[in-house]
mmCIF file of C-alpha atoms and ligand atoms in Angstrom:
data_model
loop_
_atom_site.group_PDB
_atom_site.id
_atom_site.type_symbol
_atom_site.label_atom_id
_atom_site.label_comp_id
_atom_site.label_asym_id
_atom_site.label_seq_id
_atom_site.Cartn_x
_atom_site.Cartn_y
_atom_site.Cartn_z
ATOM 1 C CA UNK A 1036 24.653 -1.292 88.129
ATOM 2 C CA UNK A 1037 24.952 -4.851 86.781
ATOM 3 C CA UNK A 1038 21.392 -5.610 87.849
ATOM 4 C CA UNK A 1039 20.848 -8.377 85.303
ATOM 5 C CA UNK A 1040 23.847 -10.560 85.988
ATOM 6 C CA UNK A 1041 24.803 -12.847 88.883
ATOM 7 C CA UNK A 1042 27.263 -10.872 91.013
ATOM 8 C CA UNK A 1043 29.048 -10.672 94.338
ATOM 9 C CA UNK A 1044 29.844 -7.172 95.517
ATOM 10 C CA UNK A 1045 32.570 -6.675 98.086
ATOM 11 C CA UNK A 1046 33.619 -10.253 97.455
ATOM 12 C CA UNK A 1047 36.572 -11.471 99.472
ATOM 13 C CA UNK A 1048 39.087 -11.892 96.648
ATOM 14 C CA UNK A 1049 41.035 -14.423 98.733
ATOM 15 C CA UNK A 1050 38.318 -16.868 97.667
ATOM 16 C CA UNK A 1051 38.964 -16.205 93.976
ATOM 17 C CA UNK A 1052 42.650 -17.067 93.656
ATOM 18 C CA UNK A 1053 44.814 -20.019 94.616
ATOM 19 C CA UNK A 1054 47.289 -17.743 96.491
ATOM 20 C CA UNK A 1055 44.434 -16.888 98.933
ATOM 21 C CA UNK A 1056 45.502 -13.238 98.871
ATOM 22 C CA UNK A 1057 43.626 -10.027 98.175
ATOM 23 C CA UNK A 1058 41.241 -7.309 99.333
ATOM 24 C CA UNK A 1059 37.676 -7.017 98.215
ATOM 25 C CA UNK A 1060 36.141 -6.519 94.784
ATOM 26 C CA UNK A 1061 33.158 -7.018 92.512
ATOM 27 C CA UNK A 1062 32.893 -10.334 90.706
ATOM 28 C CA UNK A 1063 30.340 -10.869 87.918
ATOM 29 C CA UNK A 1064 29.206 -14.251 86.588
ATOM 30 C CA UNK A 1065 27.507 -13.905 83.175
ATOM 31 C CA UNK A 1066 25.633 -17.048 82.139
ATOM 32 C CA UNK A 1067 25.962 -16.764 78.381
ATOM 33 C CA UNK A 1068 27.411 -14.635 75.578
ATOM 34 C CA UNK A 1069 24.414 -12.298 75.630
ATOM 35 C CA UNK A 1070 24.966 -11.516 79.330
ATOM 36 C CA UNK A 1071 28.709 -11.277 78.786
ATOM 37 C CA UNK A 1072 28.286 -8.710 76.005
ATOM 38 C CA UNK A 1073 25.853 -6.693 78.133
ATOM 39 C CA UNK A 1074 28.240 -6.806 81.099
ATOM 40 C CA UNK A 1075 31.142 -5.498 79.017
ATOM 41 C CA UNK A 1076 28.967 -2.741 77.547
ATOM 42 C CA UNK A 1077 27.959 -1.693 81.068
ATOM 43 C CA UNK A 1078 31.619 -1.601 82.159
ATOM 44 C CA UNK A 1079 32.490 0.550 79.133
ATOM 45 C CA UNK A 1080 29.512 2.892 79.580
ATOM 46 C CA UNK A 1081 30.512 3.431 83.205
ATOM 47 C CA UNK A 1082 34.228 3.750 82.337
ATOM 48 C CA UNK A 1083 35.059 0.783 84.557
ATOM 49 C CA UNK A 1084 38.054 -1.417 83.850
ATOM 50 C CA UNK A 1085 37.346 -5.142 83.692
ATOM 51 C CA UNK A 1086 39.467 -8.265 83.884
ATOM 52 C CA UNK A 1087 38.572 -11.815 82.860
ATOM 53 C CA UNK A 1088 38.981 -14.226 85.732
ATOM 54 C CA UNK A 1089 39.668 -17.910 85.182
ATOM 55 C CA UNK A 1090 40.415 -20.050 88.219
ATOM 56 C CA UNK A 1091 42.762 -17.426 89.642
ATOM 57 C CA UNK A 1092 45.700 -19.837 89.669
ATOM 58 C CA UNK A 1093 48.151 -17.448 88.067
ATOM 59 C CA UNK A 1094 47.172 -14.173 89.715
ATOM 60 C CA UNK A 1095 48.282 -11.905 92.510
ATOM 61 C CA UNK A 1096 45.606 -9.501 93.673
ATOM 62 C CA UNK A 1097 46.434 -6.350 95.693
ATOM 63 C CA UNK A 1098 45.727 -6.161 99.438
ATOM 64 C CA UNK A 1099 43.486 -3.140 98.941
ATOM 65 C CA UNK A 1100 40.043 -3.237 97.332
ATOM 66 C CA UNK A 1101 40.095 -3.653 93.582
ATOM 67 C CA UNK A 1102 38.326 -1.085 91.349
ATOM 68 C CA UNK A 1103 38.660 -3.334 88.302
ATOM 69 C CA UNK A 1104 35.545 -5.450 87.777
ATOM 70 C CA UNK A 1105 36.256 -9.173 87.650
ATOM 71 C CA UNK A 1106 34.298 -11.170 85.080
ATOM 72 C CA UNK A 1107 34.266 -14.859 85.885
ATOM 73 C CA UNK A 1108 33.368 -17.362 83.171
ATOM 74 C CA UNK A 1109 32.668 -20.179 85.628
ATOM 75 C CA UNK A 1110 29.146 -20.525 84.194
ATOM 76 C CA UNK A 1111 30.593 -21.290 80.774
ATOM 77 C CA UNK A 1112 31.097 -24.889 81.738
ATOM 78 C CA UNK A 1113 29.701 -27.063 78.977
ATOM 79 C CA UNK A 1114 31.563 -29.857 77.207
ATOM 80 C CA UNK A 1115 30.438 -31.234 73.844
ATOM 81 C CA UNK A 1116 31.956 -34.142 71.998
ATOM 82 C CA UNK A 1117 32.265 -34.099 68.202
ATOM 83 C CA UNK A 1118 33.935 -36.725 65.976
ATOM 84 C CA UNK A 1119 37.632 -36.586 66.847
ATOM 85 C CA UNK A 1120 37.583 -33.455 68.929
ATOM 86 C CA UNK A 1121 35.843 -32.013 71.965
ATOM 87 C CA UNK A 1122 34.615 -28.469 72.553
ATOM 88 C CA UNK A 1123 35.312 -27.207 76.059
ATOM 89 C CA UNK A 1124 33.830 -23.915 77.257
ATOM 90 C CA UNK A 1125 36.269 -21.542 78.890
ATOM 91 C CA UNK A 1126 35.022 -22.028 82.451
ATOM 92 C CA UNK A 1127 35.475 -25.806 82.488
ATOM 93 C CA UNK A 1128 38.125 -26.545 85.103
ATOM 94 C CA UNK A 1129 40.896 -29.027 84.461
ATOM 95 C CA UNK A 1130 39.492 -31.514 86.986
ATOM 96 C CA UNK A 1131 36.166 -31.693 85.105
ATOM 97 C CA UNK A 1132 37.999 -31.820 81.777
ATOM 98 C CA UNK A 1133 40.125 -34.753 82.892
ATOM 99 C CA UNK A 1134 37.110 -36.500 84.383
ATOM 100 C CA UNK A 1135 35.367 -36.172 81.019
ATOM 101 C CA UNK A 1136 38.436 -37.557 79.221
ATOM 102 C CA UNK A 1137 38.588 -40.513 81.610
ATOM 103 C CA UNK A 1138 34.865 -41.298 81.335
ATOM 104 C CA UNK A 1139 35.121 -41.215 77.542
ATOM 105 C CA UNK A 1140 38.529 -42.969 77.346
ATOM 106 C CA UNK A 1141 40.101 -39.991 75.530
ATOM 107 C CA UNK A 1142 43.813 -39.383 75.570
ATOM 108 C CA UNK A 1143 46.150 -36.363 75.001
ATOM 109 C CA UNK A 1144 45.573 -34.140 78.024
ATOM 110 C CA UNK A 1145 46.564 -36.396 80.932
ATOM 111 C CA UNK A 1146 49.574 -34.122 81.604
ATOM 112 C CA UNK A 1147 47.107 -31.422 82.730
ATOM 113 C CA UNK A 1148 45.660 -33.574 85.527
ATOM 114 C CA UNK A 1149 45.994 -31.660 88.805
ATOM 115 C CA UNK A 1150 46.537 -28.268 87.147
ATOM 116 C CA UNK A 1151 44.285 -25.885 89.108
ATOM 117 C CA UNK A 1152 43.313 -23.901 85.990
ATOM 118 C CA UNK A 1153 40.232 -23.201 83.915
ATOM 119 C CA UNK A 1154 40.359 -24.230 80.277
ATOM 120 C CA UNK A 1155 40.119 -20.568 79.132
ATOM 121 C CA UNK A 1156 42.965 -19.541 81.427
ATOM 122 C CA UNK A 1157 45.139 -22.417 80.232
ATOM 123 C CA UNK A 1158 44.588 -21.459 76.588
ATOM 124 C CA UNK A 1159 45.212 -17.761 77.284
ATOM 125 C CA UNK A 1160 48.504 -18.580 79.048
ATOM 126 C CA UNK A 1161 49.397 -21.437 76.686
ATOM 127 C CA UNK A 1162 49.888 -23.415 79.863
ATOM 128 C CA UNK A 1163 51.655 -26.727 79.811
ATOM 129 C CA UNK A 1164 53.661 -29.299 81.692
ATOM 130 C CA UNK A 1165 55.942 -32.262 81.127
ATOM 131 C CA UNK A 1166 56.881 -31.266 77.537
ATOM 132 C CA UNK A 1167 53.267 -30.658 76.481
ATOM 133 C CA UNK A 1168 51.313 -27.415 76.076
ATOM 134 C CA UNK A 1169 47.624 -26.928 75.441
ATOM 135 C CA UNK A 1170 48.337 -25.500 71.978
ATOM 136 C CA UNK A 1171 49.787 -28.849 70.921
ATOM 137 C CA UNK A 1172 46.177 -30.100 70.865
ATOM 138 C CA UNK A 1173 44.136 -27.026 69.887
ATOM 139 C CA UNK A 1174 42.014 -27.135 66.739
ATOM 140 C CA UNK A 1175 40.152 -23.803 66.966
ATOM 141 C CA UNK A 1176 39.441 -21.207 69.653
ATOM 142 C CA UNK A 1177 36.169 -19.283 69.987
ATOM 143 C CA UNK A 1178 36.650 -15.673 71.070
ATOM 144 C CA UNK A 1179 34.525 -12.647 71.838
ATOM 145 C CA UNK A 1180 36.375 -9.764 70.260
ATOM 146 C CA UNK A 1181 34.980 -6.265 69.764
ATOM 147 C CA UNK A 1182 31.529 -7.533 70.593
ATOM 148 C CA UNK A 1183 31.712 -10.211 67.880
ATOM 149 C CA UNK A 1184 32.066 -13.948 68.298
ATOM 150 C CA UNK A 1185 34.854 -15.252 66.044
ATOM 151 C CA UNK A 1186 36.572 -18.603 65.532
ATOM 152 C CA UNK A 1187 40.364 -18.556 65.339
ATOM 153 C CA UNK A 1188 42.043 -21.514 63.663
ATOM 154 C CA UNK A 1189 45.245 -22.768 65.261
ATOM 155 C CA UNK A 1190 47.281 -21.328 62.372
ATOM 156 C CA UNK A 1191 45.772 -17.877 62.952
ATOM 157 C CA UNK A 1192 47.137 -17.792 66.504
ATOM 158 C CA UNK A 1193 50.664 -17.086 67.604
ATOM 159 C CA UNK A 1194 51.661 -18.874 70.726
ATOM 160 C CA UNK A 1195 54.964 -19.026 72.520
ATOM 161 C CA UNK A 1196 56.091 -20.107 75.953
ATOM 162 C CA UNK A 1197 53.265 -19.263 78.395
ATOM 163 C CA UNK A 1198 51.829 -16.704 76.009
ATOM 164 C CA UNK A 1199 49.368 -16.423 73.140
ATOM 165 C CA UNK A 1200 48.401 -13.402 71.100
ATOM 166 C CA UNK A 1201 44.657 -13.992 71.480
ATOM 167 C CA UNK A 1202 42.921 -10.706 72.139
ATOM 168 C CA UNK A 1203 39.434 -10.649 73.471
ATOM 169 C CA UNK A 1204 37.701 -13.128 75.735
ATOM 170 C CA UNK A 1205 38.155 -16.846 75.088
ATOM 171 C CA UNK A 1206 34.732 -18.478 75.119
ATOM 172 C CA UNK A 1207 35.943 -21.999 74.477
ATOM 173 C CA UNK A 1208 38.039 -24.159 72.234
ATOM 174 C CA UNK A 1209 38.145 -27.399 70.283
ATOM 175 C CA UNK A 1210 40.753 -29.926 71.370
ATOM 176 C CA UNK A 1211 41.899 -32.918 69.382
ATOM 177 C CA UNK A 1212 41.589 -36.020 71.516
ATOM 178 C CA UNK A 1213 42.275 -39.610 70.530
ATOM 179 C CA UNK A 1214 40.464 -42.729 71.602
ATOM 180 C CA UNK A 1215 42.336 -44.825 74.121
ATOM 181 C CA UNK A 1216 41.235 -47.206 76.816
ATOM 182 C CA UNK A 1217 40.039 -46.132 80.233
ATOM 183 C CA UNK A 1218 42.738 -47.870 82.243
ATOM 184 C CA UNK A 1219 45.544 -46.296 80.182
ATOM 185 C CA UNK A 1220 44.055 -42.816 80.572
ATOM 186 C CA UNK A 1221 43.607 -43.376 84.296
ATOM 187 C CA UNK A 1222 47.189 -44.627 84.753
ATOM 188 C CA UNK A 1223 48.586 -41.627 82.838
ATOM 189 C CA UNK A 1224 46.519 -39.170 84.879
ATOM 190 C CA UNK A 1225 47.734 -40.802 88.105
ATOM 191 C CA UNK A 1226 51.304 -40.757 86.879
ATOM 192 C CA UNK A 1227 51.290 -37.036 86.074
ATOM 193 C CA UNK A 1228 49.526 -36.171 89.315
ATOM 194 C CA UNK A 1229 52.172 -38.131 91.259
ATOM 195 C CA UNK A 1230 54.875 -36.145 89.381
ATOM 196 C CA UNK A 1231 53.172 -32.930 90.434
ATOM 197 C CA UNK A 1232 52.762 -34.004 94.067
ATOM 198 C CA UNK A 1233 56.369 -35.084 94.354
ATOM 199 C CA UNK A 1234 57.848 -31.790 93.098
ATOM 200 C CA UNK A 1235 55.311 -29.042 93.902
ATOM 201 C CA UNK A 1236 54.338 -27.654 97.325
ATOM 202 C CA UNK A 1237 50.644 -28.437 96.944
ATOM 203 C CA UNK A 1238 50.027 -28.227 100.725
ATOM 204 C CA UNK A 1239 50.315 -24.408 100.656
ATOM 205 C CA UNK A 1240 48.429 -21.791 98.621
ATOM 206 C CA UNK A 1241 50.452 -20.483 95.674
ATOM 207 C CA UNK A 1242 50.154 -19.326 92.080
ATOM 208 C CA UNK A 1243 52.534 -21.908 90.651
ATOM 209 C CA UNK A 1244 55.849 -20.804 89.163
ATOM 210 C CA UNK A 1245 56.476 -17.153 89.829
ATOM 211 C CA UNK A 1246 58.906 -16.573 86.953
ATOM 212 C CA UNK A 1247 59.003 -17.693 83.338
ATOM 213 C CA UNK A 1248 61.786 -19.779 81.961
ATOM 214 C CA UNK A 1249 64.019 -17.627 79.768
ATOM 215 C CA UNK A 1250 66.273 -19.234 77.148
ATOM 216 C CA UNK A 1251 68.309 -21.719 79.152
ATOM 217 C CA UNK A 1252 67.531 -20.185 82.526
ATOM 218 C CA UNK A 1253 65.313 -22.283 84.744
ATOM 219 C CA UNK A 1254 64.260 -19.894 87.551
ATOM 220 C CA UNK A 1255 63.823 -22.629 90.159
ATOM 221 C CA UNK A 1256 67.384 -23.942 89.595
ATOM 222 C CA UNK A 1257 68.811 -20.421 89.560
ATOM 223 C CA UNK A 1258 67.031 -19.450 92.800
ATOM 224 C CA UNK A 1259 68.091 -22.697 94.439
ATOM 225 C CA UNK A 1260 71.729 -22.104 93.405
ATOM 226 C CA UNK A 1261 71.620 -18.951 95.583
ATOM 227 C CA UNK A 1262 70.305 -21.045 98.511
ATOM 228 C CA UNK A 1263 67.122 -19.017 98.733
ATOM 229 C CA UNK A 1264 64.701 -21.817 99.561
ATOM 230 C CA UNK A 1265 62.867 -21.018 102.816
ATOM 231 C CA UNK A 1266 63.551 -17.249 102.706
ATOM 232 C CA UNK A 1267 60.507 -15.577 104.156
ATOM 233 C CA UNK A 1268 59.009 -12.094 104.087
ATOM 234 C CA UNK A 1269 55.873 -11.663 106.198
ATOM 235 C CA UNK A 1270 53.673 -14.665 105.474
ATOM 236 C CA UNK A 1271 55.226 -15.437 102.079
ATOM 237 C CA UNK A 1272 58.059 -17.918 101.636
ATOM 238 C CA UNK A 1273 60.210 -19.235 98.792
ATOM 239 C CA UNK A 1274 59.049 -22.827 98.858
ATOM 240 C CA UNK A 1275 61.415 -25.250 100.578
ATOM 241 C CA UNK A 1276 60.224 -27.928 98.107
ATOM 242 C CA UNK A 1277 60.355 -25.999 94.797
ATOM 243 C CA UNK A 1278 62.358 -22.778 94.610
ATOM 244 C CA UNK A 1279 60.298 -21.538 91.659
ATOM 245 C CA UNK A 1280 57.205 -21.274 93.855
ATOM 246 C CA UNK A 1281 56.370 -18.623 96.440
ATOM 247 C CA UNK A 1282 53.957 -20.053 98.967
ATOM 248 C CA UNK A 1283 51.516 -18.441 101.352
ATOM 249 C CA UNK A 1284 52.582 -20.026 104.645
ATOM 250 C CA UNK A 1285 50.888 -17.655 107.090
ATOM 251 C CA UNK A 1286 48.265 -15.190 105.864
ATOM 252 C CA UNK A 1287 50.652 -13.634 103.372
ATOM 253 C CA UNK A 1288 49.879 -10.242 101.969
ATOM 254 C CA UNK A 1289 50.307 -9.170 98.377
ATOM 255 C CA UNK A 1290 53.099 -6.805 99.477
ATOM 256 C CA UNK A 1291 54.958 -9.742 101.085
ATOM 257 C CA UNK A 1292 54.935 -11.629 97.774
ATOM 258 C CA UNK A 1293 55.962 -8.535 95.808
ATOM 259 C CA UNK A 1294 58.802 -7.861 98.257
ATOM 260 C CA UNK A 1295 59.965 -11.474 97.902
ATOM 261 C CA UNK A 1296 59.910 -11.184 94.099
ATOM 262 C CA UNK A 1297 62.100 -8.047 94.290
ATOM 263 C CA UNK A 1298 64.367 -9.787 96.801
ATOM 264 C CA UNK A 1299 64.872 -12.749 94.446
ATOM 265 C CA UNK A 1300 65.621 -10.489 91.457
ATOM 266 C CA UNK A 1301 68.193 -8.530 93.468
ATOM 267 C CA UNK A 1302 69.873 -11.653 94.771
ATOM 268 C CA UNK A 1303 70.142 -13.480 91.423
ATOM 269 C CA UNK A 1304 71.016 -10.298 89.511
ATOM 270 C CA UNK A 1305 68.930 -11.291 86.520
ATOM 271 C CA UNK A 1306 65.744 -9.502 85.523
ATOM 272 C CA UNK A 1307 63.520 -12.554 85.583
ATOM 273 C CA UNK A 1308 60.124 -12.064 83.992
ATOM 274 C CA UNK A 1309 57.081 -12.816 86.137
ATOM 275 C CA UNK A 1310 54.813 -15.611 84.899
ATOM 276 C CA UNK A 1311 52.131 -14.604 87.390
ATOM 277 C CA UNK A 1312 49.897 -11.669 86.528
ATOM 278 C CA UNK A 1313 49.977 -8.943 89.154
ATOM 279 C CA UNK A 1314 46.889 -6.763 89.410
ATOM 280 C CA UNK A 1315 46.962 -3.241 90.763
HETATM 281 C C1 FAD B 1133 49.884 -25.414 92.277
HETATM 282 C C2 FAD B 1133 49.963 -24.813 90.887
HETATM 283 C C3 FAD B 1133 50.564 -25.493 89.867
HETATM 284 C C4 FAD B 1133 50.673 -24.954 88.594
HETATM 285 N N1 FAD B 1133 51.239 -25.671 87.613
HETATM 286 C C5 FAD B 1133 51.313 -25.178 86.360
HETATM 287 C C6 FAD B 1133 51.873 -25.929 85.302
HETATM 288 O O1 FAD B 1133 52.307 -27.063 85.482
HETATM 289 N N2 FAD B 1133 51.907 -25.377 84.060
HETATM 290 C C7 FAD B 1133 51.407 -24.125 83.809
HETATM 291 O O2 FAD B 1133 51.437 -23.685 82.647
HETATM 292 N N3 FAD B 1133 50.857 -23.393 84.799
HETATM 293 C C8 FAD B 1133 50.795 -23.862 86.053
HETATM 294 N N4 FAD B 1133 50.226 -23.122 87.058
HETATM 295 C C9 FAD B 1133 49.757 -21.777 86.779
HETATM 296 C C10 FAD B 1133 48.301 -21.677 86.304
HETATM 297 O O3 FAD B 1133 47.535 -22.813 86.655
HETATM 298 C C11 FAD B 1133 48.223 -21.447 84.791
HETATM 299 O O4 FAD B 1133 48.859 -20.249 84.403
HETATM 300 C C12 FAD B 1133 46.787 -21.419 84.251
HETATM 301 O O5 FAD B 1133 46.845 -21.393 82.836
HETATM 302 C C13 FAD B 1133 45.976 -20.229 84.740
HETATM 303 O O6 FAD B 1133 44.618 -20.527 84.473
HETATM 304 P P1 FAD B 1133 43.426 -19.847 85.315
HETATM 305 O O7 FAD B 1133 42.167 -20.315 84.765
HETATM 306 O O8 FAD B 1133 43.635 -20.032 86.763
HETATM 307 O O9 FAD B 1133 43.628 -18.315 84.912
HETATM 308 P P2 FAD B 1133 43.729 -17.036 85.856
HETATM 309 O O10 FAD B 1133 44.855 -17.194 86.804
HETATM 310 O O11 FAD B 1133 42.393 -16.727 86.412
HETATM 311 O O12 FAD B 1133 44.097 -15.934 84.745
HETATM 312 C C14 FAD B 1133 45.353 -15.970 84.095
HETATM 313 C C15 FAD B 1133 45.274 -15.043 82.868
HETATM 314 O O13 FAD B 1133 44.399 -15.636 81.930
HETATM 315 C C16 FAD B 1133 43.392 -14.701 81.557
HETATM 316 N N5 FAD B 1133 42.187 -15.449 81.268
HETATM 317 C C17 FAD B 1133 41.590 -16.385 82.047
HETATM 318 N N6 FAD B 1133 40.510 -16.869 81.423
HETATM 319 C C18 FAD B 1133 40.407 -16.200 80.242
HETATM 320 C C19 FAD B 1133 39.476 -16.244 79.158
HETATM 321 N N7 FAD B 1133 38.427 -17.050 79.156
HETATM 322 N N8 FAD B 1133 39.682 -15.399 78.112
HETATM 323 C C20 FAD B 1133 40.744 -14.556 78.080
HETATM 324 N N9 FAD B 1133 41.632 -14.469 79.079
HETATM 325 C C21 FAD B 1133 41.468 -15.291 80.157
HETATM 326 C C22 FAD B 1133 43.249 -13.789 82.763
HETATM 327 O O14 FAD B 1133 42.655 -12.532 82.397
HETATM 328 C C23 FAD B 1133 44.704 -13.656 83.170
HETATM 329 O O15 FAD B 1133 45.357 -12.700 82.373
HETATM 330 C C24 FAD B 1133 50.130 -23.661 88.339
HETATM 331 C C25 FAD B 1133 49.484 -22.970 89.379
HETATM 332 C C26 FAD B 1133 49.398 -23.525 90.641
HETATM 333 C C27 FAD B 1133 48.683 -22.781 91.735
#
């Protein structure tokens, strides 16, 4: 099966997510839309579930081996500049994106510097930081839906906090970027990265904020108000630096993280909604 696509069978899934957690699984790396379509067809013909993998920075894999086939778009990594916008393919990571913006003195996305995401994953999640979200700058999104490539204009897409209604696989998107000067872009990127370093526990593997903000509730503040920083189950710990993060401090297992999530919900007495996506 999957003879005509780059693949890793029995891949150690710890290497495919920023939490560094998981059993084994099959990861496929189509090179283009033709291979992607063929891969999906093969999954469907063999009644196999599939899941699109970005940079794995918002995922929790199970400890056991995963039956679901992971389709990585890391080979979709081209960037093309048009007049006042840039097309980024879904697999471009935010480090390459920001490097491109710096080299071309383009402003608008400096807030995303240091985000360990792929562009496709950021669009899917409507990720954001420091009062910006990626949808603030989207022009159009290119999607593979029902075996057809379609362009969705910004107005055709509904997006809310850490959520969009895009169905199908995001192939790429056009982002509106403005001309600036290199030094200003560089200073802004540095500034936002410093903000990240000073508040987030970047020295341990994690998947970022575990829970979504809900109305006025900021999970990190709520969890901290119950003095839960540093609580540990197995190798997973509520970060001592940022109570909204669970960090992998010592070979954490998926079940440790799940137990800690349940523990937090019980303690705070509010049914917080997970921002991370938990695969079974
Ligand atoms: C240290 C750290 C800091 C973080 N800081 C922030 C932050 O400031 N703001 C923020 O919003 N998030 C943050 N995150 C969370 C994470 O980076 C974002 O949720 C990001 O958008 C996930 O992108 P990804 O490429 O890693 O996607 P993945 O984690 O691989 O996948 C997330 C979801 O997107 C889907 N997906 C991925 N690519 C595609 C595609 N091409 N088409 C369709 N669906 C796709 C996946 O199927 C999955 O459902 C942080 C995470 C870490 C580890």
